[in-house]
Coordinates of C-alpha atoms in Angstrom, one line a residue:
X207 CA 0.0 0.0 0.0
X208 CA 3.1 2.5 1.2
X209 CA 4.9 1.6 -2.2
X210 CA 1.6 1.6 -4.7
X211 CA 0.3 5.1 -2.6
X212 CA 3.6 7.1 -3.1
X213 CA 3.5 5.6 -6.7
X214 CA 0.5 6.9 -7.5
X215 CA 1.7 10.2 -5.4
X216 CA 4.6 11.0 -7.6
X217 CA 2.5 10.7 -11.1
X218 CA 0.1 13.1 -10.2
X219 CA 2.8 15.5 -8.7
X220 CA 4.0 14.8 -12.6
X221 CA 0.9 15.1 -14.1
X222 CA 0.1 18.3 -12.2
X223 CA 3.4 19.8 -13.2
X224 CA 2.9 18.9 -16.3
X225 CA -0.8 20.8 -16.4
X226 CA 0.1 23.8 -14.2
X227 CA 3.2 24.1 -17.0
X228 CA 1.0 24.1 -20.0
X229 CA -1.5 26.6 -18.0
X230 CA 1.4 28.5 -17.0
X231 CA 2.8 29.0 -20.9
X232 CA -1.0 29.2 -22.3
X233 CA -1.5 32.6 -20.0
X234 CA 2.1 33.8 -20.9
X235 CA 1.1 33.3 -24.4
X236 CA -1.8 35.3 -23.9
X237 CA -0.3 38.4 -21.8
X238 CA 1.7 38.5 -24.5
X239 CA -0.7 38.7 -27.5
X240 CA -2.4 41.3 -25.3
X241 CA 0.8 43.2 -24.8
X242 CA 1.3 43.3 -28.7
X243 CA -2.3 43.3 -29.6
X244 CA -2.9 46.6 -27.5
X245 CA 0.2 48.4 -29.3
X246 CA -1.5 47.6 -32.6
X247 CA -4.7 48.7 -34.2
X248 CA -7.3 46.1 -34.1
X249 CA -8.3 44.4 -37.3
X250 CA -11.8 45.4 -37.2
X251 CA -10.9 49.0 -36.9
X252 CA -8.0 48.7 -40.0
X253 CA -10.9 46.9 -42.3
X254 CA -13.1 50.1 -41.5
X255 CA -10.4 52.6 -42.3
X256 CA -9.5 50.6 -45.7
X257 CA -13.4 50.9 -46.7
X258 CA -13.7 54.5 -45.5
X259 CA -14.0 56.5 -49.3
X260 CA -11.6 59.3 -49.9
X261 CA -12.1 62.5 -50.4
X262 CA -12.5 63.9 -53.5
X263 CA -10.4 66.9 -54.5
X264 CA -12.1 69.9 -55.3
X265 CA -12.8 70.7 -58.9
X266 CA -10.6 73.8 -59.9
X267 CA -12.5 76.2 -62.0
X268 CA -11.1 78.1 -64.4
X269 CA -10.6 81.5 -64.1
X270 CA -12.9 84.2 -65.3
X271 CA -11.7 86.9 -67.6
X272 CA -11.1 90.3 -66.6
X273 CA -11.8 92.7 -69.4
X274 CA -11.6 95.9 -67.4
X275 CA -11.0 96.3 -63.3
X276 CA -11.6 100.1 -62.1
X277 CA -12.0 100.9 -58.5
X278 CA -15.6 100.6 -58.8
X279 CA -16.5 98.4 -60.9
X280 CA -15.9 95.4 -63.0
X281 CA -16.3 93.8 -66.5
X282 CA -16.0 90.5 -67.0
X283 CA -16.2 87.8 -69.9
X284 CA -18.7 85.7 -68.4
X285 CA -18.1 82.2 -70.1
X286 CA -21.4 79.9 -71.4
X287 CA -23.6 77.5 -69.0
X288 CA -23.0 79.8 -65.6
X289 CA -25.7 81.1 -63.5
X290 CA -25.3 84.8 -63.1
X291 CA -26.4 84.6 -59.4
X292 CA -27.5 82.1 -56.4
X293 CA -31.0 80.3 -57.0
X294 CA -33.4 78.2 -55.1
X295 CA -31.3 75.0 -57.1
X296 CA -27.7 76.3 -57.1
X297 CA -28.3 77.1 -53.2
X298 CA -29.3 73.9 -52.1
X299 CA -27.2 71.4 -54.3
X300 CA -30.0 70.4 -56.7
X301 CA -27.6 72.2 -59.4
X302 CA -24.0 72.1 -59.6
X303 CA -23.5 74.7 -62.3
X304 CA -21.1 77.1 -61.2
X305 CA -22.4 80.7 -60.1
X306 CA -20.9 84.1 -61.8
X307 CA -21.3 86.1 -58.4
X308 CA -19.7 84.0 -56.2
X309 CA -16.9 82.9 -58.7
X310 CA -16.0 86.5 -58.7
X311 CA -15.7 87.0 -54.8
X312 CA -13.7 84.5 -54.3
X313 CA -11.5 85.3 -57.5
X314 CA -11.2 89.0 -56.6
X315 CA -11.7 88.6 -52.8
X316 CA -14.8 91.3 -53.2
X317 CA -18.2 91.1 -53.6
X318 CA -19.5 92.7 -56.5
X319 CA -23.2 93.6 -57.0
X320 CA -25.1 92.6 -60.5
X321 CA -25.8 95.7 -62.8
X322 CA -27.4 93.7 -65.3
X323 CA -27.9 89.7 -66.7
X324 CA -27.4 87.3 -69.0
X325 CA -29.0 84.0 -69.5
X326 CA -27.5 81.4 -68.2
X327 CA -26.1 79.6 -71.6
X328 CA -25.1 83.2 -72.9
X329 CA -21.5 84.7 -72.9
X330 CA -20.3 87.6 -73.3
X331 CA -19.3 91.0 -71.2
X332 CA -21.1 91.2 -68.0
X333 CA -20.3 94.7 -65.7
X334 CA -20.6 94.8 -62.2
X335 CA -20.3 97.2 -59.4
X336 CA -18.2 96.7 -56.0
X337 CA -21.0 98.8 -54.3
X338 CA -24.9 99.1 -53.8
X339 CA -24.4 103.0 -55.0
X340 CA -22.2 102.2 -57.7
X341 CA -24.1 99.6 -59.0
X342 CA -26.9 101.6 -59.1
X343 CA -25.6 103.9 -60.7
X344 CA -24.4 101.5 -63.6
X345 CA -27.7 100.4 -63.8
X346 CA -29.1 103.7 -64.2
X347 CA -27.2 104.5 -67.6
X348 CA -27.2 101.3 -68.7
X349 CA -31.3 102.2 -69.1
X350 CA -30.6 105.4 -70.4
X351 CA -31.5 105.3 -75.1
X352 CA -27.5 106.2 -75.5
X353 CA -26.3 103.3 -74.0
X354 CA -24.8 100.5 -76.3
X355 CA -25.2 95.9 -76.1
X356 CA -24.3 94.9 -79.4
X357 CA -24.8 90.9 -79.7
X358 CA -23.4 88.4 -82.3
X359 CA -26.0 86.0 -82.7
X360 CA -25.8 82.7 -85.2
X361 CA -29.7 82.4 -86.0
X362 CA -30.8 79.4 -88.4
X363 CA -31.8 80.1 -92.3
X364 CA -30.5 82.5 -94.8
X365 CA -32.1 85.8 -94.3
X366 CA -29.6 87.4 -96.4
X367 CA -32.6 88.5 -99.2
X368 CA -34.5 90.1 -96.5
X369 CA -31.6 92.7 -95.1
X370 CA -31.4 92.9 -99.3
X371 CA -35.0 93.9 -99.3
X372 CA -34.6 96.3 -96.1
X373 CA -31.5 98.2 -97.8
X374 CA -33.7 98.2 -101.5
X375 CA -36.3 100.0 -99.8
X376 CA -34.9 103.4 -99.2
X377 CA -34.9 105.7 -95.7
X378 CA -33.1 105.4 -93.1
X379 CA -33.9 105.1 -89.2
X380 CA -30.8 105.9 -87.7
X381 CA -31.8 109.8 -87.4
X382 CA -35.5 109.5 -85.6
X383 CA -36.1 106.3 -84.1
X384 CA -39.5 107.5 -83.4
X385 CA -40.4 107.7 -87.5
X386 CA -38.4 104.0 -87.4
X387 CA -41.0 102.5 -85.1
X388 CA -44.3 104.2 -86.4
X389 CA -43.5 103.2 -89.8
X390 CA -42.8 106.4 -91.0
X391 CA -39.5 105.6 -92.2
X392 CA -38.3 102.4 -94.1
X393 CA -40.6 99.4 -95.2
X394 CA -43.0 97.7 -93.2
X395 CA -42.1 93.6 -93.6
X396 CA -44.3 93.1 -91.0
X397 CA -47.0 90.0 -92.4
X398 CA -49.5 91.5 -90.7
X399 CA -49.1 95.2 -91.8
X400 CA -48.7 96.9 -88.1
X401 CA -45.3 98.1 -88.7
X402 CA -43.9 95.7 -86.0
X403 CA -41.1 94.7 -88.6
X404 CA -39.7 97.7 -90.5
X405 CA -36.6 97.3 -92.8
X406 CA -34.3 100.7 -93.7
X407 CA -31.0 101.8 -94.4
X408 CA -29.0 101.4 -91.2
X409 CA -25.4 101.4 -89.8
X410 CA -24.1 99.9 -86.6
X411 CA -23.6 101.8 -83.5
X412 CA -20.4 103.6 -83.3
X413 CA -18.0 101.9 -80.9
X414 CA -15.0 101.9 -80.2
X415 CA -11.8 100.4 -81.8
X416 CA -10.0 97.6 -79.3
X417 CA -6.7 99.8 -78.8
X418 CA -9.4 102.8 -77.7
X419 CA -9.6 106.4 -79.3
X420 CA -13.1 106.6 -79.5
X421 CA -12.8 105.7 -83.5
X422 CA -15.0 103.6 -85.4
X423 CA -12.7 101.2 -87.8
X424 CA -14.5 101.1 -91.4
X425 CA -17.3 98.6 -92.2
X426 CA -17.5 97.1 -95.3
X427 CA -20.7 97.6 -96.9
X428 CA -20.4 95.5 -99.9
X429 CA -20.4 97.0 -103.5
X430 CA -23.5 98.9 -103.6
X431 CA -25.1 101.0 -101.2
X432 CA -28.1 98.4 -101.6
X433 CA -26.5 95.6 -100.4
X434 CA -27.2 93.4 -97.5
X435 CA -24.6 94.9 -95.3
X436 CA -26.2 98.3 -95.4
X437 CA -29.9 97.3 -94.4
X438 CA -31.1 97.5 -90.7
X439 CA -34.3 95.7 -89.7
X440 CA -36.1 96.7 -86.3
X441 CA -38.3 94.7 -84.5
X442 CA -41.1 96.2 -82.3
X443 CA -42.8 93.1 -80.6
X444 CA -44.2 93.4 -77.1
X445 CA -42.8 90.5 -74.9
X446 CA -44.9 88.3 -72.0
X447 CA -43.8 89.2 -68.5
X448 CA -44.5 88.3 -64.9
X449 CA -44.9 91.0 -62.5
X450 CA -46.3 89.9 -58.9
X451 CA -47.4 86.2 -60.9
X452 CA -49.3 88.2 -63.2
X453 CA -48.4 88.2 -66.5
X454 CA -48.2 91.3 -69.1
X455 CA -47.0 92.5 -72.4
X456 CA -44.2 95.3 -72.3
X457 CA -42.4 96.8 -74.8
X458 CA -39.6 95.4 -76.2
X459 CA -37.6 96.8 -79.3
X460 CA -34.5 95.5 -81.4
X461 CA -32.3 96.1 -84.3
X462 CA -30.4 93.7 -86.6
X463 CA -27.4 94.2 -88.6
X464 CA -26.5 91.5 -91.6
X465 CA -22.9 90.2 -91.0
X466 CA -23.0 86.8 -93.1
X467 CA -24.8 83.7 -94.1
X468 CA -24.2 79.8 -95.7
X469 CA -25.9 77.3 -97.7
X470 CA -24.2 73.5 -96.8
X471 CA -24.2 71.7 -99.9
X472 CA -26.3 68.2 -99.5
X473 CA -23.6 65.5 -100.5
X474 CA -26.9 63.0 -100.1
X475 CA -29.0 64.8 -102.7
X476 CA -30.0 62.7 -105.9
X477 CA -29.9 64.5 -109.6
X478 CA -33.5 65.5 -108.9
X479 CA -32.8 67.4 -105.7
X480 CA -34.5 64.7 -103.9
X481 CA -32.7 64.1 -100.6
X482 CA -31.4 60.2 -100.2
X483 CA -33.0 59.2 -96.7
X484 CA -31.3 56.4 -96.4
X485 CA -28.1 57.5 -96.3
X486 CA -29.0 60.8 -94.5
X487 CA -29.7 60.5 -90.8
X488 CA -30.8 64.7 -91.1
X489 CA -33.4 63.7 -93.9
X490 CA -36.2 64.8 -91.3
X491 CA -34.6 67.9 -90.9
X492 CA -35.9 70.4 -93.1
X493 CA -33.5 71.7 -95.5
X494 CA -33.7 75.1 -94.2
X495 CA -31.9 74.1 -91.0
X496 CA -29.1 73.8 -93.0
X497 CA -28.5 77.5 -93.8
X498 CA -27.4 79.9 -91.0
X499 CA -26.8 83.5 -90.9
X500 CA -24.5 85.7 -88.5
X501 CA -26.2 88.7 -87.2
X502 CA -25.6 91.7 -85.3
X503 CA -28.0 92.1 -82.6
X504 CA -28.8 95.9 -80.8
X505 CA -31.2 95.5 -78.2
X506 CA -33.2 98.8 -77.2
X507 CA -34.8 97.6 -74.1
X508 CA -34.0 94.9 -72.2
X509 CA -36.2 92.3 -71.7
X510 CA -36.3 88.6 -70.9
X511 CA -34.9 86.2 -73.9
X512 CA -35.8 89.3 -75.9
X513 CA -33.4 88.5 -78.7
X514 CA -33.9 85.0 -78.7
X515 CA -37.8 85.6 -79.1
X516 CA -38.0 88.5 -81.4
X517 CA -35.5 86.4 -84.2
X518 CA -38.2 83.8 -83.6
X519 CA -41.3 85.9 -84.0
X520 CA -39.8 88.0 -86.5
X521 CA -37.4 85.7 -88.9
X522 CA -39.3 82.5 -87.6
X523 CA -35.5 82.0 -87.1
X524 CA -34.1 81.1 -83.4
X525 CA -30.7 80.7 -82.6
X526 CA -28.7 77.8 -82.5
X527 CA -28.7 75.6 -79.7
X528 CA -32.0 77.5 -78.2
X529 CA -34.1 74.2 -76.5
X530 CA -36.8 76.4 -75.6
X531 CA -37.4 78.3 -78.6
X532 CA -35.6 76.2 -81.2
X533 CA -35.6 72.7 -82.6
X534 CA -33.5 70.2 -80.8
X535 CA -33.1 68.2 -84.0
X536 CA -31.5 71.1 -85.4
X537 CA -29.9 71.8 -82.7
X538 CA -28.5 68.4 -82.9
X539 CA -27.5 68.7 -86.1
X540 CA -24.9 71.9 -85.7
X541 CA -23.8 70.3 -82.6
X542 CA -22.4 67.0 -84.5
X543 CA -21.4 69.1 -87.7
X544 CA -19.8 71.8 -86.5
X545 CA -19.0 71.1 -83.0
X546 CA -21.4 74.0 -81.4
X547 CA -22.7 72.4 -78.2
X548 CA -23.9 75.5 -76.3
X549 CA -26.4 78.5 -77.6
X550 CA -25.1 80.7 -80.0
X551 CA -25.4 83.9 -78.8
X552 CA -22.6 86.9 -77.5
X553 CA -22.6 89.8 -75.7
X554 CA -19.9 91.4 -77.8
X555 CA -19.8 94.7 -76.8
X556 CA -21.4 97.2 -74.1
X557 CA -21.3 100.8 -74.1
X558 CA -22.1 103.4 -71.0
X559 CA -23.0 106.7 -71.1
X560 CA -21.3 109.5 -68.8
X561 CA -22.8 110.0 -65.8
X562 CA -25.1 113.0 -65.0
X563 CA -24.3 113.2 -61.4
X564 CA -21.7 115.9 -60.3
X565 CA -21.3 113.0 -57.1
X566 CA -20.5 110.3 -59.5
X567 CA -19.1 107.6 -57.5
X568 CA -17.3 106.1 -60.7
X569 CA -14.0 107.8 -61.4
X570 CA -13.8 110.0 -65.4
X571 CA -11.7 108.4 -67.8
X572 CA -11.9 104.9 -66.9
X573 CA -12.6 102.3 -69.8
X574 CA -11.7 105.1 -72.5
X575 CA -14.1 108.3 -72.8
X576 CA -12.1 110.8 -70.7
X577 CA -15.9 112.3 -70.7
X578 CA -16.6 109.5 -68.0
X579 CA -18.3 107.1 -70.9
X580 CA -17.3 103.1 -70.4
X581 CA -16.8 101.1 -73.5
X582 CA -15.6 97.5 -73.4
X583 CA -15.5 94.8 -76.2
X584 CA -15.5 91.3 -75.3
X585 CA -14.1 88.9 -77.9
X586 CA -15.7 85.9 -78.8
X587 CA -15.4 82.6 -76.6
X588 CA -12.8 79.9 -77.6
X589 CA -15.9 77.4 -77.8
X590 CA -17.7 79.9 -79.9
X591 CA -15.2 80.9 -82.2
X592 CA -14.0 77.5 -82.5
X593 CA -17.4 77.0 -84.3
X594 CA -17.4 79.5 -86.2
X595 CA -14.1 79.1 -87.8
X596 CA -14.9 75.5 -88.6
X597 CA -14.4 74.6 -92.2
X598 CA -18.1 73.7 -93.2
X599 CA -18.5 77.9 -91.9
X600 CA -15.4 79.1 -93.8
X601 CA -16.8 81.5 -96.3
X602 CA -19.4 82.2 -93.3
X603 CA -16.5 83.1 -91.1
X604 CA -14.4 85.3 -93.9
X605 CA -17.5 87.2 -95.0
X606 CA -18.0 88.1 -91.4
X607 CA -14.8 89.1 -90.5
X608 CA -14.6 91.2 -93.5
X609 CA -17.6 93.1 -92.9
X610 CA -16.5 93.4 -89.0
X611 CA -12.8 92.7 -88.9
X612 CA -12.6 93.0 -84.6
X613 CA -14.6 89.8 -84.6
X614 CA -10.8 88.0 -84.4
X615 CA -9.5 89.8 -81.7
X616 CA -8.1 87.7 -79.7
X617 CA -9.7 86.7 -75.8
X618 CA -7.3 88.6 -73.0
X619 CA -7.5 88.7 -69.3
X620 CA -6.3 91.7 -66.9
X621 CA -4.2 90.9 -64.3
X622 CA -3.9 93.8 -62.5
X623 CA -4.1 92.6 -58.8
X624 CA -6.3 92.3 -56.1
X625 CA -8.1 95.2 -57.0
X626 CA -7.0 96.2 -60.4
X627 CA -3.9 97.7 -62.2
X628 CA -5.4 101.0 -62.0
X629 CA -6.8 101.3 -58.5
X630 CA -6.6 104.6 -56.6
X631 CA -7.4 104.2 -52.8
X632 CA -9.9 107.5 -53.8
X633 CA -11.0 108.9 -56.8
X634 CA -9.7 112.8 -56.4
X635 CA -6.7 111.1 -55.7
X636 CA -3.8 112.7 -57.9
X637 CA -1.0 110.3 -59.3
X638 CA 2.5 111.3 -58.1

């Protein structure tokens, strides 16, 4: 029993040893995964880190051309698909299109105040004031009959025979624009008779050259004092507006100028004349759609879409790329011809009158008139011009720049610091 006890004795005291050994290396093992563990990261908060999505940069715009910085004021070359100012869509993300004003502020580090707009797939030369008063002011003469907004506008069809007609038919309404309107001067082309339409003799606007002093560069009129480039037509067509969600007709008035037009030859036409339709994916299209003409657009009042309506009612013409009062299959069609994918209209030029205030709060001299006038040409857009000078609008193009060679100047941007080249911290302010 002694001997078989302390037997049995010693194998447990081994078999215990041999546990409490094993135990003892199991919880060392385990202090020391907890050690190592603790200085590391677990992997269920690495896996959420790897699937957390990066940030994405910020989309760079690009920058906004200055055409003229003063101390009060601003003009700008406002580029094509921008909102001139904060809606209920752009202000709550349902619209991502970038906004004029607040491009500007943070461009110029100021906030500049609207004098007037343009639509939101428009480009062209927008002015703006750094100031309530000043803005107000620009407003003011922008309203007054003196002031200037010449337009190029690329309308569909050939309406070269009806500026023919206007020229033809003798007077002029450059001298009394009331005689122009009542029908007193110039041919009524109105269809209905009520001298809405009226075609005359006409020249454009004198403006200024590019390089300044207050010279208008020569205009080619063609060879005969009848010809296309001499006639003016004025449209007189009251326009639909909402006033307090009541909706009116006020008066709206514009002038056109004939720069150029084109006929695309149909490579899918038979002997006949017959159009192939099916080898032609335009054969819908009417054939008219494939004729445009280049005009020069001089808005008297300024009302909603007024040009893009009155070419409409007037020519039954509207501009390229117009979806709401155009054709999209037409639209269409320019877009894949000749690469126009945006509305083809262009603030080209605008054109202030001096202030009559003695307490002007713009400074004399500014943008060239040393009478206080502002003039300010904006040159076409790269995606605009880039149209226009395709090859199926060559002789479109060379015409045009014939009759109005400042069409090709080239786009330019002041950089004159944070507030202008020209600033003066007042405006009696005397240069040393």
């Amino acid at each position: 029993m002694t001997a078989h006890s302390s037997l049995s004795e010693s194998l447990q005291e081994d078999y215990l040893t041999a546990n409490e050994k094993e135990k003892v290396t199991n919880i060392a093992e385990m202090k020391n995964n907890t050690i190592i563990t603790t200085n590391k990261k677990s992997p269920r908060h690495k896996s959420a880190k790897q699937k957390r999505p990066q940030r994405k940069k910020k989309q760079q715009r690009p920058r906004i051309p200055i055409l003229s910085y003063q101390n009060n004021h601003v003009i700008v070359s406002k580029p094509t698909s921008m909102t001139m100012h904060h809606t209920s869509n752009t202000r709550w993300g349902r619209s991502k299109s970038p906004v004029l004003q607040t491009t500007i502020t943070k461009q110029l580090s100021r906030k500049p105040y609207l004098v007037h707009r343009l639509d939101h797939r428009t480009s062209g030369a927008v002015i703006m004031g750094f100031d309530s008063k000043s803005a107000s002011e620009l407003h003011g003469r922008l309203r007054k009959k003196d002031a200037i907004k010449l337009y190029v506008a690329l309308v569909r069809g050939d309406l070269r025979g009806r500026f023919q007609y206007a020229a033809a038919a003798g007077g002029s309404c450059d001298d009394d624009v009331d005689d122009c309107t009542n029908g007193n001067n110039g041919v009524d082309m109105s269809v209905n008779g009520d001298g809405s339409i009226i075609g005359s003799h006409g020249r454009v606007p004198p403006i200024m050259t590019p390089g300044g002093g207050g010279e208008q560069q020569p205009r080619d009129h063609g060879n005969s004092k009848n010809s296309e480039h001499s006639g003016k037509i004025t449209v007189n067509l009251p326009i639909k507006v909402k006033v307090d969600e009541i909706t009116i007709e006020k008066e709206a008035e514009t002038d056109f100028y004939f720069l150029s037009s084109i006929d695309l030859e149909d490579d899918d036409e038979d002997e006949d004349g017959n159009i192939n339709s099916s080898n032609n994916t335009t054969a819908t299209i009417p054939y008219v759609t494939k004729s445009v003409t280049l005009l020069l657009c001089h808005p008297r009042t300024g009302r909603t879409h007024q040009i893009r309506r009155h070419v409409r009612k007037a020519f039954e013409a509207p501009i390229i790329g117009d979806s709401e009062h155009g054709d999209s299959r037409v639209n269409r069609f320019w877009r894949t011809t000749v690469g126009l994918d945006r509305l083809g209209l262009h603030c080209w030029y605008l054109g202030l009158p001096p202030s009559s205030s003695s307490n002007s709060s713009v400074c004399d001299g500014e943008d060239g008139g040393d009478d206080g006038s502002i003039e300010c040409m904006a040159p076409l857009t790269p995606d605009f011009m880039e149209a226009l000078q395709h090859e199926a609008l060559g002789p479109l193009w060379e015409e045009a720049t014939r009759v109005e060679p400042r069409l090709e100047m080239e786009p330019y941007d002041e950089r004159g610091g944070s507030f202008g080249r020209d600033y003066q911290k007042r405006c009696g302010d005397d240069e040393e």
